[in-house]
PDB file of C-alpha atoms in Angstrom:
ATOM      1  CA  UNK A  27      12.976  32.161  -2.685  1.00  0.00           C
ATOM      2  CA  UNK A  28      12.730  30.603   0.767  1.00  0.00           C
ATOM      3  CA  UNK A  29      13.616  32.156   4.107  1.00  0.00           C
ATOM      4  CA  UNK A  30      15.366  29.615   6.324  1.00  0.00           C
ATOM      5  CA  UNK A  31      15.512  29.742  10.120  1.00  0.00           C
ATOM      6  CA  UNK A  32      17.966  27.295  11.605  1.00  0.00           C
ATOM      7  CA  UNK A  33      18.532  26.683  15.293  1.00  0.00           C
ATOM      8  CA  UNK A  34      21.941  25.049  15.540  1.00  0.00           C
ATOM      9  CA  UNK A  35      23.595  23.727  18.714  1.00  0.00           C
ATOM     10  CA  UNK A  36      26.729  25.782  19.503  1.00  0.00           C
ATOM     11  CA  UNK A  37      29.048  22.926  18.504  1.00  0.00           C
ATOM     12  CA  UNK A  38      27.362  22.712  15.061  1.00  0.00           C
ATOM     13  CA  UNK A  39      26.867  26.419  14.403  1.00  0.00           C
ATOM     14  CA  UNK A  40      30.112  26.965  12.504  1.00  0.00           C
ATOM     15  CA  UNK A  41      29.559  23.919  10.302  1.00  0.00           C
ATOM     16  CA  UNK A  42      26.022  25.064   9.479  1.00  0.00           C
ATOM     17  CA  UNK A  43      27.121  28.615   8.678  1.00  0.00           C
ATOM     18  CA  UNK A  44      29.952  27.328   6.477  1.00  0.00           C
ATOM     19  CA  UNK A  45      27.562  25.000   4.637  1.00  0.00           C
ATOM     20  CA  UNK A  46      25.162  27.849   3.922  1.00  0.00           C
ATOM     21  CA  UNK A  47      27.889  30.315   2.941  1.00  0.00           C
ATOM     22  CA  UNK A  48      29.389  27.829   0.484  1.00  0.00           C
ATOM     23  CA  UNK A  49      26.160  27.424  -1.522  1.00  0.00           C
ATOM     24  CA  UNK A  50      25.870  29.977  -4.353  1.00  0.00           C
ATOM     25  CA  UNK A  51      22.094  30.046  -3.983  1.00  0.00           C
ATOM     26  CA  UNK A  52      22.205  31.278  -0.376  1.00  0.00           C
ATOM     27  CA  UNK A  53      22.215  34.967   0.500  1.00  0.00           C
ATOM     28  CA  UNK A  54      21.339  37.348   3.374  1.00  0.00           C
ATOM     29  CA  UNK A  55      23.112  35.043   5.829  1.00  0.00           C
ATOM     30  CA  UNK A  56      23.040  36.131   9.474  1.00  0.00           C
ATOM     31  CA  UNK A  57      24.245  34.318  12.601  1.00  0.00           C
ATOM     32  CA  UNK A  58      22.864  35.304  16.012  1.00  0.00           C
ATOM     33  CA  UNK A  59      24.935  33.486  18.668  1.00  0.00           C
ATOM     34  CA  UNK A  60      22.934  32.236  21.637  1.00  0.00           C
ATOM     35  CA  UNK A  61      19.679  33.814  20.412  1.00  0.00           C
ATOM     36  CA  UNK A  62      17.646  30.611  20.524  1.00  0.00           C
ATOM     37  CA  UNK A  63      16.219  29.485  23.859  1.00  0.00           C
ATOM     38  CA  UNK A  64      14.097  26.427  23.043  1.00  0.00           C
ATOM     39  CA  UNK A  65      15.913  24.468  21.820  1.00  0.00           C
ATOM     40  CA  UNK A  66      18.988  26.337  22.975  1.00  0.00           C
ATOM     41  CA  UNK A  67      21.563  27.301  20.365  1.00  0.00           C
ATOM     42  CA  UNK A  68      22.516  29.844  17.736  1.00  0.00           C
ATOM     43  CA  UNK A  69      19.865  31.277  15.424  1.00  0.00           C
ATOM     44  CA  UNK A  70      20.995  31.293  11.781  1.00  0.00           C
ATOM     45  CA  UNK A  71      18.917  33.134   9.204  1.00  0.00           C
ATOM     46  CA  UNK A  72      19.281  33.179   5.442  1.00  0.00           C
ATOM     47  CA  UNK A  73      17.414  33.323   2.154  1.00  0.00           C
ATOM     48  CA  UNK A  74      17.896  30.610  -0.440  1.00  0.00           C
ATOM     49  CA  UNK A  75      16.625  30.485  -4.017  1.00  0.00           C
ATOM     50  CA  UNK A  76      14.226  27.609  -4.620  1.00  0.00           C
ATOM     51  CA  UNK A  77      16.519  25.875  -7.101  1.00  0.00           C
ATOM     52  CA  UNK A  78      19.157  25.496  -4.346  1.00  0.00           C
ATOM     53  CA  UNK A  79      16.787  24.856  -1.442  1.00  0.00           C
ATOM     54  CA  UNK A  80      16.649  21.067  -1.778  1.00  0.00           C
ATOM     55  CA  UNK A  81      20.438  20.776  -1.803  1.00  0.00           C
ATOM     56  CA  UNK A  82      20.748  23.083   1.241  1.00  0.00           C
ATOM     57  CA  UNK A  83      18.101  21.238   3.240  1.00  0.00           C
ATOM     58  CA  UNK A  84      19.711  17.898   2.417  1.00  0.00           C
ATOM     59  CA  UNK A  85      23.059  19.218   3.667  1.00  0.00           C
ATOM     60  CA  UNK A  86      21.538  20.456   6.922  1.00  0.00           C
ATOM     61  CA  UNK A  87      19.905  17.096   7.508  1.00  0.00           C
ATOM     62  CA  UNK A  88      23.194  15.318   6.847  1.00  0.00           C
ATOM     63  CA  UNK A  89      24.673  17.397   9.662  1.00  0.00           C
ATOM     64  CA  UNK A  90      21.870  16.191  11.917  1.00  0.00           C
ATOM     65  CA  UNK A  91      20.722  19.713  12.759  1.00  0.00           C
ATOM     66  CA  UNK A  92      17.097  18.664  13.270  1.00  0.00           C
ATOM     67  CA  UNK A  93      18.038  16.175  15.999  1.00  0.00           C
ATOM     68  CA  UNK A  94      19.119  18.821  18.541  1.00  0.00           C
ATOM     69  CA  UNK A  95      17.997  21.964  16.757  1.00  0.00           C
ATOM     70  CA  UNK A  96      15.383  22.922  14.189  1.00  0.00           C
ATOM     71  CA  UNK A  97      14.935  23.871  10.545  1.00  0.00           C
ATOM     72  CA  UNK A  98      11.968  25.868   9.249  1.00  0.00           C
ATOM     73  CA  UNK A  99      11.261  27.608   5.963  1.00  0.00           C
ATOM     74  CA  UNK A 100       8.803  30.175   4.627  1.00  0.00           C
ATOM     75  CA  UNK A 101       8.201  31.608   1.178  1.00  0.00           C
ATOM     76  CA  UNK A 102       9.645  35.047   0.516  1.00  0.00           C
ATOM     77  CA  UNK A 103       7.022  37.026  -1.373  1.00  0.00           C
ATOM     78  CA  UNK A 104       9.262  40.036  -2.003  1.00  0.00           C
ATOM     79  CA  UNK A 105      13.039  40.444  -1.886  1.00  0.00           C
ATOM     80  CA  UNK A 106      14.538  43.767  -2.996  1.00  0.00           C
ATOM     81  CA  UNK A 107      18.226  42.949  -3.098  1.00  0.00           C
ATOM     82  CA  UNK A 108      21.021  42.786  -5.646  1.00  0.00           C
ATOM     83  CA  UNK A 109      22.497  39.899  -3.643  1.00  0.00           C
ATOM     84  CA  UNK A 110      19.262  37.915  -4.122  1.00  0.00           C
ATOM     85  CA  UNK A 111      19.448  38.531  -7.867  1.00  0.00           C
ATOM     86  CA  UNK A 112      23.051  37.301  -7.998  1.00  0.00           C
ATOM     87  CA  UNK A 113      22.131  34.181  -6.016  1.00  0.00           C
ATOM     88  CA  UNK A 114      19.315  33.405  -8.466  1.00  0.00           C
ATOM     89  CA  UNK A 115      21.665  33.796 -11.445  1.00  0.00           C
ATOM     90  CA  UNK A 116      24.341  31.573  -9.900  1.00  0.00           C
ATOM     91  CA  UNK A 117      21.982  28.729  -8.992  1.00  0.00           C
ATOM     92  CA  UNK A 118      21.315  26.125 -11.707  1.00  0.00           C
ATOM     93  CA  UNK A 119      17.900  25.718 -13.256  1.00  0.00           C
ATOM     94  CA  UNK A 120      14.797  27.858 -12.948  1.00  0.00           C
ATOM     95  CA  UNK A 121      13.094  28.762  -9.696  1.00  0.00           C
ATOM     96  CA  UNK A 122       9.697  28.259 -11.340  1.00  0.00           C
ATOM     97  CA  UNK A 123      10.579  24.607 -12.021  1.00  0.00           C
ATOM     98  CA  UNK A 124      12.456  23.931  -8.771  1.00  0.00           C
ATOM     99  CA  UNK A 125      11.355  21.037  -6.578  1.00  0.00           C
ATOM    100  CA  UNK A 126      11.830  21.216  -2.808  1.00  0.00           C
ATOM    101  CA  UNK A 127      11.224  17.627  -1.774  1.00  0.00           C
ATOM    102  CA  UNK A 128      10.912  18.269   1.963  1.00  0.00           C
ATOM    103  CA  UNK A 129       8.305  20.939   1.228  1.00  0.00           C
ATOM    104  CA  UNK A 130       6.302  18.609  -1.015  1.00  0.00           C
ATOM    105  CA  UNK A 131       6.505  15.762   1.502  1.00  0.00           C
ATOM    106  CA  UNK A 132       5.320  18.036   4.316  1.00  0.00           C
ATOM    107  CA  UNK A 133       2.521  19.523   2.229  1.00  0.00           C
ATOM    108  CA  UNK A 134       1.180  16.220   0.924  1.00  0.00           C
ATOM    109  CA  UNK A 135       1.688  14.456   4.250  1.00  0.00           C
ATOM    110  CA  UNK A 136      -0.905  16.759   5.776  1.00  0.00           C
ATOM    111  CA  UNK A 137      -3.427  15.589   3.182  1.00  0.00           C
ATOM    112  CA  UNK A 138      -3.386  11.972   4.368  1.00  0.00           C
ATOM    113  CA  UNK A 139      -5.196  12.638   7.626  1.00  0.00           C
ATOM    114  CA  UNK A 140      -8.641  11.044   7.690  1.00  0.00           C
ATOM    115  CA  UNK A 141     -10.194  14.119   9.273  1.00  0.00           C
ATOM    116  CA  UNK A 142     -13.823  15.108   9.694  1.00  0.00           C
ATOM    117  CA  UNK A 143     -13.314  17.964   7.225  1.00  0.00           C
ATOM    118  CA  UNK A 144     -11.950  15.604   4.575  1.00  0.00           C
ATOM    119  CA  UNK A 145     -14.871  13.198   5.022  1.00  0.00           C
ATOM    120  CA  UNK A 146     -17.462  15.984   4.897  1.00  0.00           C
ATOM    121  CA  UNK A 147     -15.933  17.449   1.728  1.00  0.00           C
ATOM    122  CA  UNK A 148     -15.779  14.154  -0.151  1.00  0.00           C
ATOM    123  CA  UNK A 149     -19.296  13.205   0.977  1.00  0.00           C
ATOM    124  CA  UNK A 150     -20.728  16.583  -0.053  1.00  0.00           C
ATOM    125  CA  UNK A 151     -18.879  16.429  -3.389  1.00  0.00           C
ATOM    126  CA  UNK A 152     -20.187  12.932  -4.127  1.00  0.00           C
ATOM    127  CA  UNK A 153     -23.758  13.839  -3.174  1.00  0.00           C
ATOM    128  CA  UNK A 154     -23.541  16.920  -5.391  1.00  0.00           C
ATOM    129  CA  UNK A 155     -22.236  14.819  -8.269  1.00  0.00           C
ATOM    130  CA  UNK A 156     -25.032  12.311  -7.665  1.00  0.00           C
ATOM    131  CA  UNK A 157     -27.627  15.009  -8.243  1.00  0.00           C
ATOM    132  CA  UNK A 158     -25.683  16.163 -11.302  1.00  0.00           C
ATOM    133  CA  UNK A 159     -25.742  12.627 -12.720  1.00  0.00           C
ATOM    134  CA  UNK A 160     -29.512  12.330 -12.328  1.00  0.00           C
ATOM    135  CA  UNK A 161     -30.150  15.791 -13.787  1.00  0.00           C
ATOM    136  CA  UNK A 162     -27.517  15.356 -16.528  1.00  0.00           C
ATOM    137  CA  UNK A 163     -26.005  18.678 -15.459  1.00  0.00           C
ATOM    138  CA  UNK A 164     -22.263  19.162 -16.230  1.00  0.00           C
ATOM    139  CA  UNK A 165     -22.204  22.308 -14.076  1.00  0.00           C
ATOM    140  CA  UNK A 166     -22.971  20.260 -10.978  1.00  0.00           C
ATOM    141  CA  UNK A 167     -20.398  17.656 -12.026  1.00  0.00           C
ATOM    142  CA  UNK A 168     -17.720  20.330 -12.394  1.00  0.00           C
ATOM    143  CA  UNK A 169     -18.658  21.794  -9.010  1.00  0.00           C
ATOM    144  CA  UNK A 170     -18.323  18.377  -7.401  1.00  0.00           C
ATOM    145  CA  UNK A 171     -14.882  17.894  -8.983  1.00  0.00           C
ATOM    146  CA  UNK A 172     -13.680  21.167  -7.495  1.00  0.00           C
ATOM    147  CA  UNK A 173     -15.083  20.444  -4.028  1.00  0.00           C
ATOM    148  CA  UNK A 174     -13.654  16.914  -3.890  1.00  0.00           C
ATOM    149  CA  UNK A 175     -10.472  16.672  -1.741  1.00  0.00           C
ATOM    150  CA  UNK A 176      -9.216  13.362  -3.136  1.00  0.00           C
ATOM    151  CA  UNK A 177      -6.218  14.779  -5.017  1.00  0.00           C
ATOM    152  CA  UNK A 178      -4.450  15.447  -1.703  1.00  0.00           C
ATOM    153  CA  UNK A 179      -4.155  11.766  -0.709  1.00  0.00           C
ATOM    154  CA  UNK A 180      -3.383  10.834  -4.327  1.00  0.00           C
ATOM    155  CA  UNK A 181      -0.464  13.292  -4.433  1.00  0.00           C
ATOM    156  CA  UNK A 182       0.723  12.095  -1.030  1.00  0.00           C
ATOM    157  CA  UNK A 183       0.632   8.506  -2.294  1.00  0.00           C
ATOM    158  CA  UNK A 184       2.824   9.411  -5.286  1.00  0.00           C
ATOM    159  CA  UNK A 185       5.400  11.159  -3.092  1.00  0.00           C
ATOM    160  CA  UNK A 186       5.359   8.355  -0.515  1.00  0.00           C
ATOM    161  CA  UNK A 187       5.871   5.696  -3.206  1.00  0.00           C
ATOM    162  CA  UNK A 188       8.854   7.632  -4.544  1.00  0.00           C
ATOM    163  CA  UNK A 189      10.386   7.999  -1.075  1.00  0.00           C
ATOM    164  CA  UNK A 190       9.339   4.482   0.027  1.00  0.00           C
ATOM    165  CA  UNK A 191       7.528   5.911   3.044  1.00  0.00           C
ATOM    166  CA  UNK A 192       5.307   3.006   4.107  1.00  0.00           C
ATOM    167  CA  UNK A 193       3.378   4.832   6.886  1.00  0.00           C
ATOM    168  CA  UNK A 194       2.339   7.626   4.514  1.00  0.00           C
ATOM    169  CA  UNK A 195       1.424   5.066   1.824  1.00  0.00           C
ATOM    170  CA  UNK A 196      -0.846   3.348   4.330  1.00  0.00           C
ATOM    171  CA  UNK A 197      -2.492   6.584   5.469  1.00  0.00           C
ATOM    172  CA  UNK A 198      -3.035   7.732   1.868  1.00  0.00           C
ATOM    173  CA  UNK A 199      -4.683   4.480   0.826  1.00  0.00           C
ATOM    174  CA  UNK A 200      -6.800   4.525   3.973  1.00  0.00           C
ATOM    175  CA  UNK A 201      -7.970   8.089   3.310  1.00  0.00           C
ATOM    176  CA  UNK A 202      -8.916   7.210  -0.274  1.00  0.00           C
ATOM    177  CA  UNK A 203     -10.669   3.914   0.481  1.00  0.00           C
ATOM    178  CA  UNK A 204     -12.532   5.059   3.590  1.00  0.00           C
ATOM    179  CA  UNK A 205     -13.377   8.419   2.034  1.00  0.00           C
ATOM    180  CA  UNK A 206     -14.846   7.020  -1.165  1.00  0.00           C
ATOM    181  CA  UNK A 207     -16.706   4.196   0.608  1.00  0.00           C
ATOM    182  CA  UNK A 208     -18.246   6.595   3.129  1.00  0.00           C
ATOM    183  CA  UNK A 209     -19.194   9.028   0.366  1.00  0.00           C
ATOM    184  CA  UNK A 210     -20.829   6.322  -1.742  1.00  0.00           C
ATOM    185  CA  UNK A 211     -22.793   4.885   1.197  1.00  0.00           C
ATOM    186  CA  UNK A 212     -24.125   8.319   2.142  1.00  0.00           C
ATOM    187  CA  UNK A 213     -24.967   9.059  -1.501  1.00  0.00           C
ATOM    188  CA  UNK A 214     -26.931   5.805  -1.769  1.00  0.00           C
ATOM    189  CA  UNK A 215     -28.907   6.792   1.330  1.00  0.00           C
ATOM    190  CA  UNK A 216     -29.451  10.354   0.102  1.00  0.00           C
ATOM    191  CA  UNK A 217     -30.660   9.048  -3.266  1.00  0.00           C
ATOM    192  CA  UNK A 218     -33.206   6.851  -1.515  1.00  0.00           C
ATOM    193  CA  UNK A 219     -34.282   9.845   0.567  1.00  0.00           C
ATOM    194  CA  UNK A 220     -34.671  12.121  -2.456  1.00  0.00           C
ATOM    195  CA  UNK A 221     -36.595   9.377  -4.252  1.00  0.00           C
ATOM    196  CA  UNK A 222     -38.942   8.965  -1.287  1.00  0.00           C
ATOM    197  CA  UNK A 223     -39.514  12.719  -1.313  1.00  0.00           C
ATOM    198  CA  UNK A 224     -40.421  12.577  -4.998  1.00  0.00           C
ATOM    199  CA  UNK A 225     -37.503  14.763  -6.092  1.00  0.00           C
ATOM    200  CA  UNK A 226     -35.743  12.108  -8.193  1.00  0.00           C
ATOM    201  CA  UNK A 227     -36.688   8.774  -9.734  1.00  0.00           C
ATOM    202  CA  UNK A 228     -35.150   5.745 -11.415  1.00  0.00           C
ATOM    203  CA  UNK A 229     -36.234   6.945 -14.846  1.00  0.00           C
ATOM    204  CA  UNK A 230     -33.878   9.911 -14.583  1.00  0.00           C
ATOM    205  CA  UNK A 231     -30.928   7.523 -14.347  1.00  0.00           C
ATOM    206  CA  UNK A 232     -32.116   5.292 -17.179  1.00  0.00           C
ATOM    207  CA  UNK A 233     -32.985   8.174 -19.507  1.00  0.00           C
ATOM    208  CA  UNK A 234     -30.624   9.423 -22.195  1.00  0.00           C
ATOM    209  CA  UNK A 235     -27.913  11.542 -20.530  1.00  0.00           C
ATOM    210  CA  UNK A 236     -25.719  12.749 -23.393  1.00  0.00           C
ATOM    211  CA  UNK A 237     -23.821  15.275 -21.262  1.00  0.00           C
ATOM    212  CA  UNK A 238     -22.744  12.947 -18.433  1.00  0.00           C
ATOM    213  CA  UNK A 239     -22.921   9.369 -19.745  1.00  0.00           C
ATOM    214  CA  UNK A 240     -19.124   9.412 -20.230  1.00  0.00           C
ATOM    215  CA  UNK A 241     -18.864   8.896 -16.471  1.00  0.00           C
ATOM    216  CA  UNK A 242     -19.966   5.265 -16.674  1.00  0.00           C
ATOM    217  CA  UNK A 243     -18.601   4.455 -20.134  1.00  0.00           C
ATOM    218  CA  UNK A 244     -14.798   4.264 -19.742  1.00  0.00           C
ATOM    219  CA  UNK A 245     -12.612   3.875 -22.811  1.00  0.00           C
ATOM    220  CA  UNK A 246      -9.000   4.368 -23.833  1.00  0.00           C
ATOM    221  CA  UNK A 247      -9.376   8.134 -23.497  1.00  0.00           C
ATOM    222  CA  UNK A 248     -10.154   7.647 -19.803  1.00  0.00           C
ATOM    223  CA  UNK A 249      -6.560   6.504 -19.348  1.00  0.00           C
ATOM    224  CA  UNK A 250      -5.272   9.405 -21.411  1.00  0.00           C
ATOM    225  CA  UNK A 251      -7.202  11.978 -19.376  1.00  0.00           C
ATOM    226  CA  UNK A 252      -6.119  10.414 -16.095  1.00  0.00           C
ATOM    227  CA  UNK A 253      -2.463  10.298 -17.122  1.00  0.00           C
ATOM    228  CA  UNK A 254      -2.453  13.895 -18.323  1.00  0.00           C
ATOM    229  CA  UNK A 255      -4.206  15.032 -15.156  1.00  0.00           C
ATOM    230  CA  UNK A 256      -1.655  13.198 -13.019  1.00  0.00           C
ATOM    231  CA  UNK A 257       1.233  14.924 -14.793  1.00  0.00           C
ATOM    232  CA  UNK A 258      -0.374  18.361 -14.555  1.00  0.00           C
ATOM    233  CA  UNK A 259      -1.361  17.820 -10.946  1.00  0.00           C
ATOM    234  CA  UNK A 260       2.115  16.904  -9.747  1.00  0.00           C
ATOM    235  CA  UNK A 261       3.732  19.703 -11.749  1.00  0.00           C
ATOM    236  CA  UNK A 262       1.323  22.278 -10.337  1.00  0.00           C
ATOM    237  CA  UNK A 263       1.872  20.963  -6.825  1.00  0.00           C
ATOM    238  CA  UNK A 264       5.672  20.942  -7.114  1.00  0.00           C
ATOM    239  CA  UNK A 265       5.813  24.383  -8.706  1.00  0.00           C
ATOM    240  CA  UNK A 266       3.085  25.832  -6.459  1.00  0.00           C
ATOM    241  CA  UNK A 267       0.904  26.864  -9.393  1.00  0.00           C
ATOM    242  CA  UNK A 268      -2.478  26.363  -7.763  1.00  0.00           C
ATOM    243  CA  UNK A 269      -4.345  27.782 -10.759  1.00  0.00           C
ATOM    244  CA  UNK A 270      -3.280  24.795 -12.833  1.00  0.00           C
ATOM    245  CA  UNK A 271      -4.376  22.482 -10.037  1.00  0.00           C
ATOM    246  CA  UNK A 272      -7.971  23.707 -10.309  1.00  0.00           C
ATOM    247  CA  UNK A 273      -7.939  22.707 -13.968  1.00  0.00           C
ATOM    248  CA  UNK A 274      -6.664  19.264 -13.017  1.00  0.00           C
ATOM    249  CA  UNK A 275      -9.476  18.768 -10.534  1.00  0.00           C
ATOM    250  CA  UNK A 276     -12.047  19.699 -13.169  1.00  0.00           C
ATOM    251  CA  UNK A 277     -10.600  17.270 -15.703  1.00  0.00           C
ATOM    252  CA  UNK A 278     -10.751  14.115 -13.580  1.00  0.00           C
ATOM    253  CA  UNK A 279     -13.914  12.072 -13.036  1.00  0.00           C
ATOM    254  CA  UNK A 280     -13.068  10.404  -9.726  1.00  0.00           C
ATOM    255  CA  UNK A 281     -15.818  11.880  -7.536  1.00  0.00           C
ATOM    256  CA  UNK A 282     -18.460  11.823 -10.339  1.00  0.00           C
ATOM    257  CA  UNK A 283     -17.629   8.179 -11.043  1.00  0.00           C
ATOM    258  CA  UNK A 284     -18.061   7.329  -7.352  1.00  0.00           C
ATOM    259  CA  UNK A 285     -21.358   9.226  -7.355  1.00  0.00           C
ATOM    260  CA  UNK A 286     -22.605   7.345 -10.412  1.00  0.00           C
ATOM    261  CA  UNK A 287     -21.710   4.065  -8.704  1.00  0.00           C
ATOM    262  CA  UNK A 288     -23.745   5.074  -5.652  1.00  0.00           C
ATOM    263  CA  UNK A 289     -26.789   6.267  -7.611  1.00  0.00           C
ATOM    264  CA  UNK A 290     -26.737   3.175  -9.842  1.00  0.00           C
ATOM    265  CA  UNK A 291     -26.494   0.897  -6.792  1.00  0.00           C
ATOM    266  CA  UNK A 292     -29.378   2.763  -5.154  1.00  0.00           C
ATOM    267  CA  UNK A 293     -31.596   1.961  -8.148  1.00  0.00           C
ATOM    268  CA  UNK A 294     -30.114  -1.455  -8.918  1.00  0.00           C
ATOM    269  CA  UNK A 295     -28.788  -0.461 -12.357  1.00  0.00           C
ATOM    270  CA  UNK A 296     -25.800  -2.743 -12.154  1.00  0.00           C
ATOM    271  CA  UNK A 297     -24.279  -2.219 -15.595  1.00  0.00           C
ATOM    272  CA  UNK A 298     -23.908   1.489 -14.853  1.00  0.00           C
ATOM    273  CA  UNK A 299     -22.530   0.737 -11.395  1.00  0.00           C
ATOM    274  CA  UNK A 300     -19.853  -1.562 -12.818  1.00  0.00           C
ATOM    275  CA  UNK A 301     -18.951   0.872 -15.600  1.00  0.00           C
ATOM    276  CA  UNK A 302     -18.615   3.755 -13.159  1.00  0.00           C
ATOM    277  CA  UNK A 303     -16.546   1.639 -10.776  1.00  0.00           C
ATOM    278  CA  UNK A 304     -14.173   0.796 -13.633  1.00  0.00           C
ATOM    279  CA  UNK A 305     -13.954   4.503 -14.538  1.00  0.00           C
ATOM    280  CA  UNK A 306     -13.061   5.316 -10.926  1.00  0.00           C
ATOM    281  CA  UNK A 307     -10.326   2.674 -10.775  1.00  0.00           C
ATOM    282  CA  UNK A 308      -8.888   3.767 -14.142  1.00  0.00           C
ATOM    283  CA  UNK A 309      -8.682   7.411 -13.066  1.00  0.00           C
ATOM    284  CA  UNK A 310      -7.134   6.646  -9.684  1.00  0.00           C
ATOM    285  CA  UNK A 311      -4.517   4.303 -11.164  1.00  0.00           C
ATOM    286  CA  UNK A 312      -3.710   6.657 -14.052  1.00  0.00           C
ATOM    287  CA  UNK A 313      -3.218   9.643 -11.737  1.00  0.00           C
ATOM    288  CA  UNK A 314      -0.902   7.703  -9.422  1.00  0.00           C
ATOM    289  CA  UNK A 315       1.140   6.238 -12.288  1.00  0.00           C
ATOM    290  CA  UNK A 316       1.513   9.564 -14.074  1.00  0.00           C
ATOM    291  CA  UNK A 317       2.215  11.443 -10.849  1.00  0.00           C
ATOM    292  CA  UNK A 318       4.914   8.987  -9.829  1.00  0.00           C
ATOM    293  CA  UNK A 319       6.501   9.102 -13.296  1.00  0.00           C
ATOM    294  CA  UNK A 320       6.489  12.909 -13.192  1.00  0.00           C
ATOM    295  CA  UNK A 321       8.233  12.940  -9.826  1.00  0.00           C
ATOM    296  CA  UNK A 322      10.837  10.458 -11.063  1.00  0.00           C
ATOM    297  CA  UNK A 323      11.626  12.650 -14.073  1.00  0.00           C
ATOM    298  CA  UNK A 324      11.885  15.747 -11.862  1.00  0.00           C
ATOM    299  CA  UNK A 325      14.121  13.943  -9.412  1.00  0.00           C
ATOM    300  CA  UNK A 326      16.432  12.749 -12.179  1.00  0.00           C
ATOM    301  CA  UNK A 327      16.598  16.215 -13.769  1.00  0.00           C
ATOM    302  CA  UNK A 328      17.465  18.037 -10.554  1.00  0.00           C
ATOM    303  CA  UNK A 329      19.975  15.345  -9.608  1.00  0.00           C
ATOM    304  CA  UNK A 330      21.610  15.955 -12.993  1.00  0.00           C
ATOM    305  CA  UNK A 331      21.707  19.721 -12.423  1.00  0.00           C
ATOM    306  CA  UNK A 332      23.156  19.248  -8.947  1.00  0.00           C
ATOM    307  CA  UNK A 333      25.838  16.943 -10.336  1.00  0.00           C
ATOM    308  CA  UNK A 334      26.813  19.523 -12.961  1.00  0.00           C
ATOM    309  CA  UNK A 335      26.957  22.240 -10.305  1.00  0.00           C
ATOM    310  CA  UNK A 336      29.256  20.190  -8.078  1.00  0.00           C
ATOM    311  CA  UNK A 337      31.495  19.436 -11.070  1.00  0.00           C
ATOM    312  CA  UNK A 338      31.837  23.150 -11.901  1.00  0.00           C
ATOM    313  CA  UNK A 339      32.911  24.146  -8.401  1.00  0.00           C
ATOM    314  CA  UNK A 340      36.634  24.648  -7.833  1.00  0.00           C
ATOM    315  CA  UNK A 341      37.976  21.308  -6.718  1.00  0.00           C
ATOM    316  CA  UNK A 342      34.504  19.798  -7.100  1.00  0.00           C
ATOM    317  CA  UNK A 343      34.094  16.161  -8.043  1.00  0.00           C
ATOM    318  CA  UNK A 344      30.997  14.857  -9.820  1.00  0.00           C
ATOM    319  CA  UNK A 345      29.821  11.650  -8.354  1.00  0.00           C
TER     320      UNK A 345
END
């Protein structure tokens, strides 16, 4: 359930309140005339079940509330109310599966910023994976997968492609390209530094590495893993199941592949560098394709549920 706070100009307040009252998934509706000061207007509060939230937010935006007022939403962790239970039963679908598109767009949009934190995380993750590659240590590879922040821009890219948001597409691609290039350059330099210090050597890369050689030997299963990870990642993001997202991060070899490219380039082992680069491209493309397909299926499903709900209303017309 979401708690909505709407600041509506006085001339729109009645229309907003009527819109909210008419939705079966809205409850705990309260109107405080003149309570808002900046921007000035009426403060309207309500709770809405997640399966109705997207429809409610779309209606508010059609009224143009955000142009002279404001709309904000927070998760409700606990609601002890019979009215909330009735609202959940009346709304179509399951709250656990509900998709709130504005929430996803806002959440993923934040992940496209090419910030210092993002660069440090992806650089540290790639350096960590580089050491894991040389030591043939899956534990270090898994740690690097968890630390890597690249799924944020990938998810943002999927959402932006679906919504045809060109600025966000550009920022997502920029974050991915600049992030991976910076991480690989730093990992090349760190590998040279560790080699000069006598901590690693070329022979470690060329030796048999049965636990991590999959990173530079892509095959058909690389596509399968990437596609499955993309589906799971978008589902966990849309349903806010962060525990599943950790599993997705561990299953994808994006950062380790970039690290293997860097280490192989540092030592001039070009067949490993090319194989790892191909693995990286396969995983990135598979995640985006699967993520976009998942969002399309979710969009179609919830559009279908919304159409059925409108058709069941008295006097409702399915369009």
